[in-house]
Short mmCIF file of C-alpha atoms in Angstrom, two decimals:
data_model
loop_
_atom_site.label_atom_id
_atom_site.label_comp_id
_atom_site.label_asym_id
_atom_site.label_seq_id
_atom_site.Cartn_x
_atom_site.Cartn_y
_atom_site.Cartn_z
CA MET I 1 112.85 92.97 108.97
CA LYS I 2 111.15 90.08 110.72
CA LYS I 3 114.39 89.16 112.54
CA TYR I 4 114.79 92.79 113.59
CA ASN I 5 111.26 92.89 115.09
CA VAL I 6 111.92 89.67 117.02
CA TYR I 7 115.18 91.14 118.32
CA MET I 8 113.45 94.37 119.43
CA LYS I 9 110.74 92.39 121.20
CA LYS I 10 113.41 90.50 123.14
CA ILE I 11 115.11 93.76 124.08
CA ILE I 12 111.79 95.25 125.28
CA LEU I 13 110.92 92.13 127.29
CA LEU I 14 114.36 92.09 128.88
CA SER I 15 114.10 95.79 129.76
CA LEU I 16 110.65 95.19 131.27
CA ALA I 17 111.93 92.26 133.31
CA LEU I 18 114.85 94.33 134.60
CA SER I 19 112.52 97.20 135.49
CA LEU I 20 110.18 94.87 137.38
CA SER I 21 113.13 93.28 139.17
CA PHE I 22 114.49 96.71 140.16
CA ALA I 23 111.05 97.84 141.35
CA SER I 24 110.70 94.65 143.37
CA CYS I 25 114.12 95.13 144.98
CA THR I 26 113.33 98.77 145.74
CA SER I 27 110.00 97.76 147.25
CA GLN I 28 111.66 95.10 149.40
CA GLN I 29 114.31 97.59 150.53
CA LYS I 30 111.61 100.09 151.49
CA LEU I 31 109.73 97.37 153.38
CA ALA I 32 112.89 96.34 155.21
CA GLU I 33 113.65 99.97 156.03
CA SER I 34 110.07 100.48 157.23
CA LYS I 35 110.35 97.47 159.52
CA LYS I 36 113.62 98.77 160.94
CA SER I 37 112.06 102.16 161.70
CA SER I 38 108.97 100.59 163.29
CA PRO I 39 108.84 100.49 167.09
CA ASP I 40 107.66 96.87 166.90
CA THR I 41 111.13 95.73 165.86
CA TYR I 42 112.63 97.05 169.09
CA LEU I 43 109.58 96.55 171.30
CA ASN I 44 109.94 92.82 170.76
CA SER I 45 113.53 92.92 172.00
CA ILE I 46 112.19 93.49 175.53
CA SER I 47 112.80 90.07 176.98
CA PRO I 48 111.26 88.30 180.00
CA ASP I 49 114.49 86.31 180.32
CA ASN I 50 116.67 89.41 180.45
CA LEU I 51 114.33 91.10 182.92
CA LYS I 52 114.54 87.99 185.10
CA LYS I 53 118.33 87.80 184.87
CA ASN I 54 118.73 91.42 185.99
CA LEU I 55 116.05 91.28 188.68
CA TYR I 56 117.55 88.20 190.33
CA VAL I 57 120.67 90.33 190.84
CA ILE I 58 118.99 93.65 191.78
CA ALA I 59 116.67 91.95 194.30
CA SER I 60 119.18 89.39 195.59
CA ASP I 61 120.04 89.01 199.27
CA GLU I 62 123.49 90.41 198.43
CA MET I 63 121.87 93.83 197.91
CA GLU I 64 120.55 93.76 201.49
CA GLY I 65 117.25 95.40 200.58
CA ARG I 66 118.89 98.44 198.88
CA ASN I 67 118.23 100.86 201.74
CA THR I 68 119.08 104.44 200.81
CA GLY I 69 122.79 105.19 201.03
CA GLU I 70 123.75 101.78 202.43
CA PRO I 71 126.30 99.38 200.89
CA GLY I 72 123.66 97.09 199.35
CA GLN I 73 122.06 99.94 197.46
CA LYS I 74 125.46 101.09 196.22
CA ARG I 75 126.22 97.56 194.98
CA ALA I 76 122.90 97.55 193.13
CA GLY I 77 123.81 100.91 191.62
CA GLU I 78 127.15 99.57 190.41
CA TYR I 79 125.38 96.65 188.75
CA ILE I 80 122.94 99.01 186.99
CA ILE I 81 125.79 101.18 185.71
CA ASN I 82 127.72 98.17 184.45
CA GLN I 83 124.68 97.05 182.46
CA TYR I 84 124.44 100.48 180.80
CA LYS I 85 128.14 100.30 179.94
CA LYS I 86 127.60 96.88 178.33
CA MET I 87 124.77 98.36 176.25
CA GLY I 88 127.04 101.18 175.08
CA ILE I 89 124.91 103.81 176.84
CA SER I 90 126.82 106.56 178.63
CA PHE I 91 125.97 109.14 181.28
CA PRO I 92 124.42 112.41 180.11
CA LYS I 93 126.16 115.34 178.52
CA GLY I 94 127.05 117.87 181.18
CA ALA I 95 127.61 115.18 183.83
CA ASP I 96 130.98 113.72 184.80
CA SER I 97 129.71 110.27 185.79
CA PHE I 98 126.61 108.07 186.04
CA TYR I 99 125.91 109.51 189.51
CA GLN I 100 124.01 112.54 190.72
CA ARG I 101 124.98 112.82 194.38
CA VAL I 102 122.08 113.36 196.80
CA PRO I 103 123.50 114.57 200.12
CA SER I 104 122.39 113.18 203.46
CA GLU I 105 121.43 116.63 204.70
CA TYR I 106 119.00 117.08 201.81
CA MET I 107 117.12 113.92 202.84
CA LYS I 108 116.81 114.94 206.49
CA LYS I 109 113.18 114.64 207.51
CA GLY I 110 111.79 115.42 210.93
CA PHE I 111 112.58 112.70 213.45
CA SER I 112 113.27 110.06 210.80
CA PRO I 113 116.57 108.14 211.00
CA LYS I 114 119.51 109.91 209.39
CA LEU I 115 120.24 108.63 205.88
CA ASN I 116 123.69 108.35 204.36
CA ASP I 117 124.71 110.24 201.24
CA SER I 118 123.22 108.51 198.23
CA GLU I 119 123.02 108.85 194.47
CA ASN I 120 120.57 109.07 191.62
CA ILE I 121 121.84 107.14 188.60
CA TRP I 122 121.36 108.50 185.11
CA ALA I 123 122.00 107.23 181.60
CA PHE I 124 121.35 109.07 178.36
CA ILE I 125 120.61 108.60 174.67
CA GLU I 126 120.91 111.85 172.72
CA GLY I 127 118.17 112.73 170.26
CA SER I 128 118.94 112.92 166.56
CA GLU I 129 116.74 115.91 165.66
CA LYS I 130 115.66 117.64 168.89
CA PRO I 131 118.49 116.80 171.30
CA ASP I 132 117.66 119.67 173.67
CA GLU I 133 114.18 118.30 174.37
CA ILE I 134 114.30 115.63 177.10
CA LEU I 135 112.01 112.71 177.89
CA VAL I 136 112.61 111.28 181.38
CA ILE I 137 111.91 107.61 182.14
CA SER I 138 112.17 107.06 185.89
CA ALA I 139 112.08 104.35 188.54
CA HIS I 140 113.41 104.21 192.09
CA TYR I 141 116.05 101.61 192.85
CA ASP I 142 116.02 101.85 196.65
CA HIS I 143 113.94 99.72 199.01
CA VAL I 144 113.63 99.45 202.79
CA GLY I 145 116.77 97.45 203.64
CA MET I 146 116.90 94.81 206.37
CA LYS I 147 114.91 94.37 209.58
CA ASN I 148 115.68 91.90 212.34
CA GLY I 149 118.20 90.17 210.10
CA GLU I 150 115.72 89.63 207.26
CA VAL I 151 116.31 91.05 203.78
CA TYR I 152 113.42 93.01 202.30
CA ASN I 153 114.36 92.26 198.70
CA GLY I 154 111.92 94.64 196.98
CA ALA I 155 111.66 92.58 193.81
CA ASP I 156 108.41 94.23 192.75
CA ASP I 157 108.97 97.45 194.72
CA ASP I 158 110.76 98.67 192.72
CA GLY I 159 113.13 96.12 191.31
CA SER I 160 110.56 95.51 188.58
CA GLY I 161 110.55 99.15 187.51
CA THR I 162 114.33 99.34 187.75
CA VAL I 163 114.93 96.44 185.36
CA GLY I 164 112.06 97.65 183.18
CA VAL I 165 113.80 101.00 182.61
CA MET I 166 117.06 99.20 181.82
CA GLU I 167 115.34 96.98 179.25
CA ILE I 168 113.58 99.97 177.65
CA ALA I 169 116.97 101.69 177.37
CA LYS I 170 118.39 98.59 175.68
CA ALA I 171 115.57 98.63 173.11
CA PHE I 172 116.16 102.30 172.31
CA MET I 173 119.90 101.67 171.98
CA GLU I 174 119.25 98.86 169.50
CA ALA I 175 117.15 101.29 167.47
CA LYS I 176 119.92 103.89 167.60
CA LYS I 177 122.53 101.39 166.43
CA ALA I 178 120.27 100.54 163.49
CA GLY I 179 120.04 104.22 162.55
CA HIS I 180 116.63 104.83 164.12
CA GLY I 181 117.49 106.46 167.41
CA PRO I 182 114.97 108.75 169.13
CA LYS I 183 114.49 112.25 167.73
CA ARG I 184 114.38 113.67 171.25
CA SER I 185 116.89 112.84 173.97
CA ILE I 186 115.97 110.32 176.67
CA LEU I 187 117.20 110.45 180.26
CA PHE I 188 116.93 107.09 182.03
CA LEU I 189 116.74 108.11 185.69
CA HIS I 190 117.07 105.67 188.59
CA VAL I 191 116.25 107.68 191.69
CA THR I 192 117.16 107.08 195.31
CA GLY I 193 115.32 107.72 198.56
CA GLU I 194 111.79 107.12 197.29
CA GLU I 195 110.88 104.96 200.27
CA HIS I 196 111.91 107.71 202.69
CA GLY I 197 109.99 110.53 201.01
CA LEU I 198 110.56 110.76 197.22
CA HIS I 199 113.92 112.39 197.95
CA GLY I 200 115.87 111.48 194.80
CA SER I 201 113.25 112.65 192.32
CA ARG I 202 112.67 115.80 194.36
CA TYR I 203 116.41 116.45 194.30
CA TYR I 204 116.58 116.03 190.53
CA SER I 205 113.52 118.27 189.99
CA GLU I 206 115.21 120.98 192.09
CA ASN I 207 118.67 120.39 190.63
CA PRO I 208 117.98 119.30 187.06
CA LEU I 209 120.81 118.52 184.69
CA PHE I 210 118.64 119.77 181.81
CA PRO I 211 116.24 122.73 182.09
CA LEU I 212 112.81 121.61 183.23
CA ALA I 213 111.36 123.83 180.51
CA ASN I 214 112.95 121.43 178.00
CA THR I 215 111.66 118.31 179.77
CA ILE I 216 108.65 117.17 177.75
CA ALA I 217 107.34 114.39 180.03
CA ASP I 218 108.15 111.85 182.73
CA ILE I 219 107.21 108.17 182.42
CA ASN I 220 107.48 106.71 185.93
CA ILE I 221 107.49 102.96 186.57
CA ASP I 222 106.97 101.74 190.14
CA MET I 223 105.88 98.11 190.72
CA ILE I 224 104.93 96.40 187.44
CA GLY I 225 105.82 92.74 188.05
CA ARG I 226 102.84 91.32 189.95
CA ARG I 227 99.05 91.20 190.23
CA ASP I 228 97.39 93.00 193.11
CA ASN I 229 94.74 91.72 195.50
CA LEU I 230 91.96 93.26 193.39
CA ASN I 231 92.98 91.34 190.25
CA PRO I 232 93.98 87.81 191.29
CA ASN I 233 92.69 86.30 188.04
CA ASP I 234 93.71 89.05 185.62
CA ASN I 235 97.20 89.10 184.12
CA ASN I 236 96.44 91.71 181.47
CA TYR I 237 96.00 95.02 183.28
CA ILE I 238 98.00 98.00 184.46
CA TYR I 239 96.97 100.97 186.59
CA VAL I 240 97.57 104.28 184.83
CA ILE I 241 97.86 107.32 187.08
CA GLY I 242 98.28 110.98 186.23
CA SER I 243 98.23 110.78 182.44
CA ASP I 244 95.37 113.28 182.08
CA ARG I 245 96.23 115.62 184.94
CA LEU I 246 98.37 118.02 182.90
CA SER I 247 98.16 116.93 179.27
CA SER I 248 95.37 115.55 177.11
CA ASP I 249 98.08 114.63 174.57
CA LEU I 250 99.91 112.37 177.03
CA HIS I 251 96.70 110.56 177.93
CA ARG I 252 95.72 110.11 174.29
CA MET I 253 99.17 108.94 173.23
CA ASN I 254 99.27 106.31 175.95
CA GLU I 255 95.90 104.91 174.93
CA GLU I 256 97.01 104.84 171.29
CA ALA I 257 100.31 103.16 172.16
CA ASN I 258 98.45 100.48 174.10
CA LYS I 259 95.97 99.77 171.30
CA GLU I 260 98.76 99.60 168.73
CA THR I 261 100.88 97.17 170.75
CA VAL I 262 100.13 95.13 173.87
CA ASN I 263 96.42 95.79 174.53
CA LEU I 264 96.58 95.77 178.30
CA ARG I 265 93.47 96.73 180.22
CA LEU I 266 94.19 100.29 181.35
CA ASP I 267 92.71 100.73 184.82
CA TYR I 268 92.23 104.31 186.04
CA LYS I 269 90.98 103.43 189.53
CA TYR I 270 93.87 105.16 191.30
CA ASN I 271 93.64 108.18 189.03
CA ASP I 272 90.26 109.02 190.55
CA ARG I 273 90.69 112.34 192.34
CA ASN I 274 88.59 110.97 195.22
CA ASP I 275 90.38 107.64 195.61
CA PRO I 276 91.32 107.32 199.31
CA GLU I 277 94.81 105.95 198.57
CA GLN I 278 95.84 109.17 196.76
CA ILE I 279 98.60 107.24 194.98
CA TYR I 280 99.10 110.07 192.49
CA TYR I 281 101.09 111.87 195.20
CA ARG I 282 103.08 108.81 196.34
CA SER I 283 105.66 108.05 193.66
CA ASP I 284 108.42 109.90 191.85
CA HIS I 285 106.42 111.23 188.90
CA TYR I 286 104.78 113.68 191.30
CA ASN I 287 107.97 115.72 191.69
CA PHE I 288 107.89 116.29 187.93
CA ALA I 289 104.14 116.88 187.77
CA LYS I 290 104.20 119.57 190.44
CA LYS I 291 106.71 121.43 188.27
CA GLY I 292 104.21 121.36 185.39
CA ILE I 293 105.77 118.46 183.46
CA PRO I 294 103.25 115.98 181.97
CA SER I 295 103.71 112.76 183.94
CA ILE I 296 102.36 109.23 183.86
CA PHE I 297 102.76 106.50 186.45
CA PHE I 298 102.48 102.76 185.66
CA PHE I 299 101.62 100.60 188.70
CA ASN I 300 100.34 97.07 189.36
CA GLY I 301 98.73 97.81 192.72
CA ILE I 302 99.32 96.52 196.25
CA HIS I 303 99.73 92.81 197.04
CA ASP I 304 100.29 90.87 200.27
CA ASP I 305 104.10 90.97 199.91
CA TYR I 306 104.30 94.76 199.68
CA HIS I 307 107.06 96.04 202.04
CA LYS I 308 107.65 92.55 203.39
CA PRO I 309 110.65 90.20 203.15
CA THR I 310 108.49 88.00 200.93
CA ASP I 311 108.66 90.43 197.97
CA THR I 312 111.12 88.15 196.18
CA PRO I 313 112.04 87.69 192.49
CA ASP I 314 110.54 84.18 192.25
CA LYS I 315 107.06 85.72 192.61
CA ILE I 316 107.38 88.06 189.62
CA GLU I 317 105.38 87.23 186.47
CA TYR I 318 108.08 87.97 183.93
CA ASP I 319 105.87 87.74 180.83
CA LEU I 320 103.55 90.29 182.42
CA LEU I 321 106.48 92.47 183.47
CA ALA I 322 107.74 92.43 179.88
CA LYS I 323 104.30 93.31 178.52
CA ARG I 324 104.01 96.32 180.81
CA ALA I 325 107.56 97.43 179.98
CA LYS I 326 106.63 97.19 176.30
CA LEU I 327 103.74 99.60 176.85
CA ALA I 328 106.08 102.09 178.54
CA PHE I 329 108.50 101.70 175.61
CA ALA I 330 105.73 102.20 173.02
CA LEU I 331 104.61 105.39 174.77
CA ALA I 332 108.21 106.58 175.06
CA TRP I 333 108.71 105.95 171.33
CA LYS I 334 105.71 108.15 170.53
CA LEU I 335 106.82 110.92 172.86
CA ALA I 336 110.42 110.87 171.66
CA ASN I 337 109.54 110.83 167.96
CA SER I 338 106.32 112.83 167.59
CA GLU I 339 106.37 116.11 165.70
CA ASN I 340 105.27 118.14 168.73
CA ARG I 341 105.88 117.72 172.44
CA PRO I 342 102.76 116.96 174.51
CA VAL I 343 100.71 120.06 175.14
CA VAL I 344 100.15 121.21 178.74
CA ASP I 345 96.46 122.06 178.73
CA LYS I 346 95.31 120.99 182.21
CA ASP I 347 95.88 122.44 185.69
CA GLY I 348 97.34 119.28 187.26
CA LYS I 349 94.46 118.72 189.65
#
C-alpha cells in the first residue's frame, strides 16, 4: 500500500508539472499574440533610415522639383509606385492602375500658367472586417519645379509627407502579413497639384473612387521633417490642425494616440480660428473637410527654406520625421480598428 501511495504521488506531481508547463506555454503564446496585435510592434518598424533613403530619391535633382504634370513629377510618381509594388501593396479595388488621372483642363485657374495632365497616385490595403469603410491618408507629392535653372527640391514640402505615407503603408502591410491587418480599408493617397491650388485632392473629393459617405476620416501630412522658425530649439513638437473642427472623437483619439506612443508636444497654434495664416484652408485635408469628412493635418510650420531651392534632403531631421510619422500611424491604427467610426458632431467652423 505504501508503494502504491508513493506511485500515486509521483503521478499527481507529474500531472501538476505538465499542467503548469501547458499553462506557461499558453500564457507565452497569448503574450506573443498580444505583442503581434499591438500597434507598437509595427509602429517601431517606421525607420529614419528608410525615410531618408526614399526622400533622397523623391527630392533629388533628377526629379526637377516635381512640378505638376512635368517629367520630374512623373518620375517621382513611378518611384513611389515601385516602392508600393515592392511592399506587396496594390492599387485599390475598382481602379485599373495606381493612377487617378487629373486632366489639365480641370486644373485651369484664372491667368495661371497652363498645367499638363497629371495624376493622383493611390495604393490600398483592404480591411478585414469593415472593408467598405475607408480611411484616407494623404500627402501631396508635387512641388514648384525649377526656376532660373535651379531645382526647388521640396524635401520638406512635401517630400517628407510623401515618404511618411509610404512608411506608414509599409507598417500596416507588415501587420497584415502577420495576420493583424486593419479592420477598415486604408487608401494611401498621393495627390498632385497642391502647390497650384489643391487640385489633386479637390479632384479626388469630387471624383471619389469610394463613396465619401463611407470615408471615415482623412489624415493629411504636409511638411513634417523640419523645425520652424518659432521652435528652433524644440525637436519634439508637431502642429495639429483641424482635428476638432468636425469630430470630437478624432481630436480625442489623436491625443490618446500621442500619449500612448511618441509624446510629441501637440501645438494647436494654427488651429486657432483667428490665426492670420489660416493654414486650415491651405492643404489637402480641406477638400475632405468641406465635404463633412473628419480631417486632421500634421505640419511642422514654416522655415527659411520654404519654397526655396535650399529645401533639400540633407536638412531633414530624420529621427523627428520618423517620430511624427509614428504619431500619424498610431492615430491611423486607432481609426482603422476602433469599434465605431469617428462621430461628426461639429459644424466644421
